[in-house]
GROMACS .gro file of C-alpha atoms in nm:
model
  274
    1MET     CA    1   2.545  -2.846   2.479
    2LYS     CA    2   2.730  -2.509   2.361
    3TYR     CA    3   2.785  -2.276   2.613
    4GLU     CA    4   2.659  -1.912   2.563
    5ILE     CA    5   2.492  -1.619   2.697
    6ASN     CA    6   2.208  -1.470   2.508
    7VAL     CA    7   1.991  -1.234   2.729
    8ARG     CA    8   1.786  -1.078   2.441
    9SER     CA    9   1.627  -1.429   2.397
   10ILE     CA   10   1.502  -1.417   2.755
   11GLU     CA   11   1.384  -1.060   2.738
   12ARG     CA   12   1.190  -1.121   2.410
   13ARG     CA   13   0.959  -1.372   2.624
   14LEU     CA   14   0.859  -1.145   2.908
   15ALA     CA   15   0.516  -1.032   2.906
   16SER     CA   16   0.439  -0.651   2.867
   17GLY     CA   17   0.528  -0.499   3.187
   18PHE     CA   18   0.751  -0.730   3.301
   19ARG     CA   19   1.123  -0.664   3.363
   20LEU     CA   20   1.434  -0.885   3.455
   21PRO     CA   21   1.523  -0.823   3.795
   22ALA     CA   22   1.804  -0.560   3.876
   23ALA     CA   23   2.065  -0.810   3.989
   24PHE     CA   24   2.019  -1.014   3.660
   25THR     CA   25   2.291  -0.794   3.488
   26SER     CA   26   2.539  -0.868   3.765
   27PHE     CA   27   2.455  -1.220   3.741
   28VAL     CA   28   2.509  -1.236   3.352
   29ASP     CA   29   2.843  -1.024   3.422
   30ILE     CA   30   2.969  -1.292   3.659
   31CYS     CA   31   2.859  -1.578   3.412
   32HIS     CA   32   3.061  -1.390   3.147
   33GLN     CA   33   3.351  -1.365   3.367
   34SER     CA   34   3.371  -1.730   3.464
   35GLN     CA   35   3.458  -2.041   3.299
   36MET     CA   36   3.182  -2.315   3.264
   37GLU     CA   37   3.333  -2.539   3.532
   38ASP     CA   38   3.340  -2.252   3.804
   39LEU     CA   39   2.958  -2.221   3.794
   40GLY     CA   40   2.832  -2.527   3.661
   41TRP     CA   41   2.741  -2.657   3.325
   42PHE     CA   42   2.469  -2.416   3.157
   43SER     CA   43   2.397  -2.151   2.906
   44VAL     CA   44   2.222  -1.834   2.991
   45LYS     CA   45   1.935  -1.832   2.736
   46TYR     CA   46   1.566  -1.907   2.670
   47THR     CA   47   1.480  -2.238   2.655
   48LYS     CA   48   1.116  -2.387   2.561
   49PRO     CA   49   0.958  -2.502   2.898
   50SER     CA   50   0.645  -2.712   2.766
   51ASP     CA   51   0.800  -2.993   2.706
   52LEU     CA   52   0.927  -3.080   3.027
   53LEU     CA   53   0.650  -2.933   3.225
   54GLY     CA   54   0.402  -3.113   3.009
   55PHE     CA   55   0.194  -2.797   2.923
   56ASP     CA   56   0.226  -2.477   2.763
   57PRO     CA   57   0.264  -2.235   3.061
   58GLY     CA   58   0.255  -1.898   2.845
   59GLU     CA   59   0.403  -1.597   2.984
   60GLN     CA   60   0.416  -1.719   3.344
   61VAL     CA   61   0.740  -1.946   3.296
   62VAL     CA   62   1.050  -1.789   3.154
   63PRO     CA   63   1.354  -1.998   3.154
   64PHE     CA   64   1.703  -1.835   3.172
   65LEU     CA   65   1.917  -2.112   3.229
   66ARG     CA   66   1.975  -2.401   2.993
   67LEU     CA   67   2.117  -2.703   3.186
   68GLY     CA   68   2.348  -2.964   3.072
   69ASP     CA   69   2.083  -3.222   3.143
   70GLY     CA   70   1.841  -3.061   2.901
   71GLY     CA   71   1.657  -2.897   3.197
   72PHE     CA   72   1.624  -2.523   3.302
   73VAL     CA   73   1.591  -2.293   3.574
   74ALA     CA   74   1.318  -2.008   3.510
   75PHE     CA   75   1.121  -1.718   3.653
   76TRP     CA   76   0.760  -1.803   3.750
   77PHE     CA   77   0.585  -1.519   3.733
   78GLN     CA   78   0.310  -1.506   4.030
   79LYS     CA   79   0.337  -1.165   4.045
   80ARG     CA   80   0.492  -0.892   3.828
   81SER     CA   81   0.729  -0.756   4.088
   82SER     CA   82   0.913  -1.035   4.222
   83PRO     CA   83   0.903  -1.377   4.033
   84VAL     CA   84   1.017  -1.710   4.216
   85ILE     CA   85   1.293  -1.904   4.067
   86ILE     CA   86   1.196  -2.242   3.963
   87HIS     CA   87   1.425  -2.567   3.862
   88CYS     CA   88   1.294  -2.816   3.624
   89ASP     CA   89   1.536  -3.116   3.564
   90SER     CA   90   1.527  -3.350   3.231
   91GLU     CA   91   1.254  -3.574   3.376
   92GLY     CA   92   1.007  -3.301   3.471
   93GLU     CA   93   1.053  -3.270   3.818
   94THR     CA   94   1.016  -2.931   3.948
   95SER     CA   95   1.135  -2.768   4.247
   96ILE     CA   96   1.181  -2.421   4.412
   97ALA     CA   97   1.542  -2.285   4.372
   98GLY     CA   98   1.459  -1.945   4.533
   99VAL     CA   99   1.149  -1.736   4.652
  100SER     CA  100   1.281  -1.446   4.456
  101PHE     CA  101   1.598  -1.367   4.238
  102SER     CA  102   1.797  -1.253   4.504
  103ASP     CA  103   1.709  -1.552   4.720
  104PHE     CA  104   1.827  -1.776   4.431
  105LEU     CA  105   2.201  -1.587   4.416
  106LEU     CA  106   2.212  -1.621   4.795
  107ARG     CA  107   2.137  -2.000   4.751
  108LEU     CA  108   2.358  -2.030   4.450
  109THR     CA  109   2.654  -1.906   4.649
  110ARG     CA  110   2.567  -2.131   4.925
  111ARG     CA  111   2.528  -2.437   4.708
  112ARG     CA  112   2.154  -2.480   4.817
  113SER     CA  113   1.984  -2.398   4.505
  114SER     CA  114   1.865  -2.750   4.437
  115VAL     CA  115   2.003  -2.723   4.088
  116PRO     CA  116   2.289  -3.010   4.097
  117ASP     CA  117   2.453  -2.844   3.806
  118LEU     CA  118   2.520  -2.513   3.981
  119ASP     CA  119   2.540  -2.666   4.354
  120GLU     CA  120   2.788  -2.942   4.251
  121ARG     CA  121   3.037  -2.709   4.073
  122GLU     CA  122   3.387  -2.791   4.145
  123SER     CA  123   3.519  -2.427   4.194
  124ASP     CA  124   3.563  -2.350   4.581
  125GLN     CA  125   3.494  -1.997   4.507
  126SER     CA  126   3.145  -1.868   4.535
  127PRO     CA  127   3.051  -1.602   4.316
  128GLY     CA  128   3.076  -1.247   4.458
  129PHE     CA  129   2.724  -1.115   4.457
  130LYS     CA  130   2.647  -0.751   4.615
  131ARG     CA  131   2.364  -0.680   4.852
  132LEU     CA  132   2.252  -1.019   4.898
  133PRO     CA  133   1.984  -1.100   5.202
  134LYS     CA  134   2.143  -1.215   5.521
  135ARG     CA  135   1.975  -1.573   5.516
  136VAL     CA  136   1.774  -1.770   5.280
  137THR     CA  137   1.399  -1.754   5.281
  138PRO     CA  138   1.201  -2.069   5.359
  139ILE     CA  139   1.032  -2.227   5.053
  140THR     CA  140   0.781  -2.431   5.197
  141LYS     CA  141   0.496  -2.213   5.101
  142LYS     CA  142   0.631  -2.161   4.761
  143ARG     CA  143   0.657  -2.513   4.702
  144LYS     CA  144   0.301  -2.592   4.787
  145GLU     CA  145   0.198  -2.295   4.572
  146LEU     CA  146   0.432  -2.422   4.264
  147ASN     CA  147   0.273  -2.791   4.317
  148ALA     CA  148  -0.092  -2.684   4.315
  149TRP     CA  149  -0.033  -2.453   4.018
  150LEU     CA  150   0.135  -2.771   3.834
  151ASP     CA  151  -0.151  -3.007   3.927
  152ARG     CA  152  -0.416  -2.742   3.802
  153ASN     CA  153  -0.234  -2.734   3.459
  154ARG     CA  154  -0.077  -3.066   3.383
  155PRO     CA  155  -0.311  -3.281   3.171
  156GLY     CA  156  -0.317  -3.652   3.280
  157LYS     CA  157  -0.193  -3.607   3.635
  158ALA     CA  158  -0.544  -3.694   3.793
  159VAL     CA  159  -0.710  -4.005   3.765
  160PRO     CA  160  -0.708  -4.078   3.398
  161ASP     CA  161  -1.051  -4.037   3.216
  162ASP     CA  162  -1.217  -4.242   2.948
  163GLU     CA  163  -1.088  -4.038   2.654
  164SER     CA  164  -0.698  -4.090   2.778
  165GLU     CA  165  -0.787  -4.465   2.806
  166ALA     CA  166  -0.952  -4.495   2.461
  167ILE     CA  167  -0.622  -4.293   2.323
  168ARG     CA  168  -0.391  -4.568   2.512
  169ARG     CA  169  -0.582  -4.839   2.372
  170GLU     CA  170  -0.576  -4.722   2.017
  171LEU     CA  171  -0.198  -4.647   2.028
  172GLN     CA  172  -0.138  -4.999   2.132
  173LYS     CA  173  -0.375  -5.140   1.873
  174LEU     CA  174  -0.185  -4.933   1.587
  175LEU     CA  175   0.143  -5.007   1.718
  176ALA     CA  176   0.126  -5.368   1.816
  177LYS     CA  177   0.283  -5.486   1.487
  178GLU     CA  178   0.588  -5.280   1.525
  179MET     CA  179   0.629  -5.409   1.925
  180ALA     CA  180   0.608  -5.766   1.803
  181THR     CA  181   0.860  -5.718   1.546
  182SER     CA  182   1.072  -5.584   1.805
  183ILE     CA  183   1.006  -5.870   2.017
  184CYS     CA  184   1.106  -6.100   1.746
  185GLU     CA  185   1.415  -5.941   1.638
  186SER     CA  186   1.518  -5.979   2.002
  187GLU     CA  187   1.435  -6.335   2.048
  188LYS     CA  188   1.671  -6.375   1.724
  189LEU     CA  189   1.946  -6.209   1.897
  190LEU     CA  190   1.900  -6.421   2.226
  191GLY     CA  191   1.834  -6.732   2.027
  192HIS     CA  192   1.547  -6.855   2.229
  193LYS     CA  193   1.175  -6.727   2.263
  194LEU     CA  194   1.071  -6.489   2.521
  195ALA     CA  195   0.888  -6.633   2.816
  196ALA     CA  196   0.582  -6.445   2.982
  197ASP     CA  197   0.786  -6.368   3.266
  198ASP     CA  198   1.064  -6.268   3.080
  199ASP     CA  199   1.207  -5.921   3.222
  200PHE     CA  200   1.145  -5.770   2.893
  201LEU     CA  201   0.976  -5.477   2.749
  202SER     CA  202   0.944  -5.329   2.395
  203THR     CA  203   0.851  -5.006   2.288
  204VAL     CA  204   0.776  -4.766   2.008
  205ASP     CA  205   0.909  -4.400   2.032
  206MET     CA  206   0.823  -4.120   1.817
  207ILE     CA  207   0.845  -3.767   1.776
  208ALA     CA  208   0.496  -3.589   1.688
  209HIS     CA  209   0.445  -3.250   1.544
  210LEU     CA  210   0.081  -3.153   1.491
  211THR     CA  211  -0.053  -2.828   1.458
  212LYS     CA  212  -0.332  -2.674   1.251
  213ARG     CA  213  -0.108  -2.605   0.965
  214SER     CA  214   0.129  -2.930   0.966
  215TYR     CA  215   0.175  -3.295   1.056
  216LYS     CA  216   0.491  -3.471   1.104
  217LEU     CA  217   0.588  -3.812   1.264
  218THR     CA  218   0.951  -3.906   1.299
  219THR     CA  219   1.164  -4.162   1.506
  220ILE     CA  220   1.358  -4.030   1.795
  221GLY     CA  221   1.661  -4.036   1.564
  222GLY     CA  222   1.478  -3.818   1.338
  223HIS     CA  223   1.390  -4.053   1.034
  224PRO     CA  224   1.045  -4.067   0.898
  225PHE     CA  225   0.779  -4.277   1.086
  226PRO     CA  226   0.643  -4.568   0.881
  227ARG     CA  227   0.286  -4.492   0.748
  228PRO     CA  228   0.226  -4.184   0.964
  229GLN     CA  229  -0.118  -4.137   0.830
  230ARG     CA  230  -0.261  -4.434   1.029
  231LEU     CA  231  -0.185  -4.253   1.354
  232ARG     CA  232  -0.318  -3.902   1.245
  233LYS     CA  233  -0.678  -3.941   1.410
  234VAL     CA  234  -0.578  -4.093   1.706
  235LEU     CA  235  -0.335  -3.809   1.749
  236ASP     CA  236  -0.584  -3.557   1.694
  237ARG     CA  237  -0.777  -3.691   1.964
  238LEU     CA  238  -0.480  -3.652   2.178
  239VAL     CA  239  -0.430  -3.284   2.079
  240VAL     CA  240  -0.798  -3.215   2.190
  241TRP     CA  241  -0.752  -3.399   2.521
  242LEU     CA  242  -0.430  -3.219   2.619
  243GLY     CA  243  -0.593  -2.899   2.509
  244HIS     CA  244  -0.277  -2.768   2.294
  245SER     CA  245  -0.084  -2.862   1.974
  246LEU     CA  246   0.199  -3.121   1.956
  247THR     CA  247   0.542  -2.942   1.890
  248SER     CA  248   0.833  -3.189   1.903
  249CYS     CA  249   0.622  -3.433   2.137
  250GLU     CA  250   0.755  -3.729   2.235
  251ILE     CA  251   0.556  -4.030   2.250
  252SER     CA  252   0.629  -4.365   2.398
  253VAL     CA  253   0.436  -4.683   2.352
  254TRP     CA  254   0.535  -4.987   2.587
  255SER     CA  255   0.454  -5.342   2.523
  256ASP     CA  256   0.343  -5.370   2.879
  257GLY     CA  257   0.038  -5.133   2.808
  258ARG     CA  258   0.188  -4.831   2.918
  259VAL     CA  259   0.196  -4.493   2.703
  260PHE     CA  260   0.397  -4.182   2.794
  261VAL     CA  261   0.356  -3.825   2.659
  262ASN     CA  262   0.659  -3.608   2.703
  263ARG     CA  263   0.795  -3.843   2.944
  264ASN     CA  264   0.568  -3.726   3.238
  265ILE     CA  265   0.231  -3.784   3.131
  266CYS     CA  266   0.088  -4.151   3.165
  267LEU     CA  267  -0.241  -4.197   2.942
  268GLY     CA  268  -0.517  -4.417   3.061
  269ASN     CA  269  -0.504  -4.724   3.293
  270PRO     CA  270  -0.276  -4.959   3.157
  271PRO     CA  271  -0.302  -5.326   3.279
  272LYS     CA  272  -0.115  -5.439   3.574
  273ASN     CA  273  -0.054  -5.784   3.468
  274ASP     CA  274   0.038  -5.811   3.079
   0.00000   0.00000   0.00000
């Protein structure tokens, strides 16, 4: 990941009437003066939050740090005056990094921000921020509010419905040949047939881009996906079920019946014993 500072990319994403905290300028100045290994591996810039969160948060979540693992640290705008700071890692796990920006800066100096790239930095010297609170603010209440907000907005986190199960089954049906081919290739490499109890799972991974204007399906490596039109109808159904377009959406179909969307949404009710 390229280390860079692009404050303008963050400001452009703020809703009308929202402003960056006053201390953000000092934070950027210290980041600019420090080496990457001093403060951790990150870039100060906007990064798209929807892929990791599993839904489009609109203007409520504005990332300002892009982390080395692909995760981010962001402003979560519950109120216009004092946004909460949240951390979302590369697997979509989300936590509170500070109940306010000043609380986040204090936690950063004390290595208690819950962000490994920041708390586990190599430098022994703490960043010198001025006028910080004397003690960190308890995060229990904000953590509950964040979890409730995520539960309300993330699709597929509740008990799977009939439509998500139908989509899962259809994807399994359409991609069965690819998974069977993958298993056969593995058997050739191993020199024997795989038994039913072999610890082996075949997966088909793809990146889907489906909006009102365009449709594109590629492999994880960026190569064209074979016969993409056969998946168009089921992906149209997925768009309706999710409630938003697919933009660089990662879809993984497993031979054991599981289907994942953006790694953290499991479709339907995969069989327990395949």
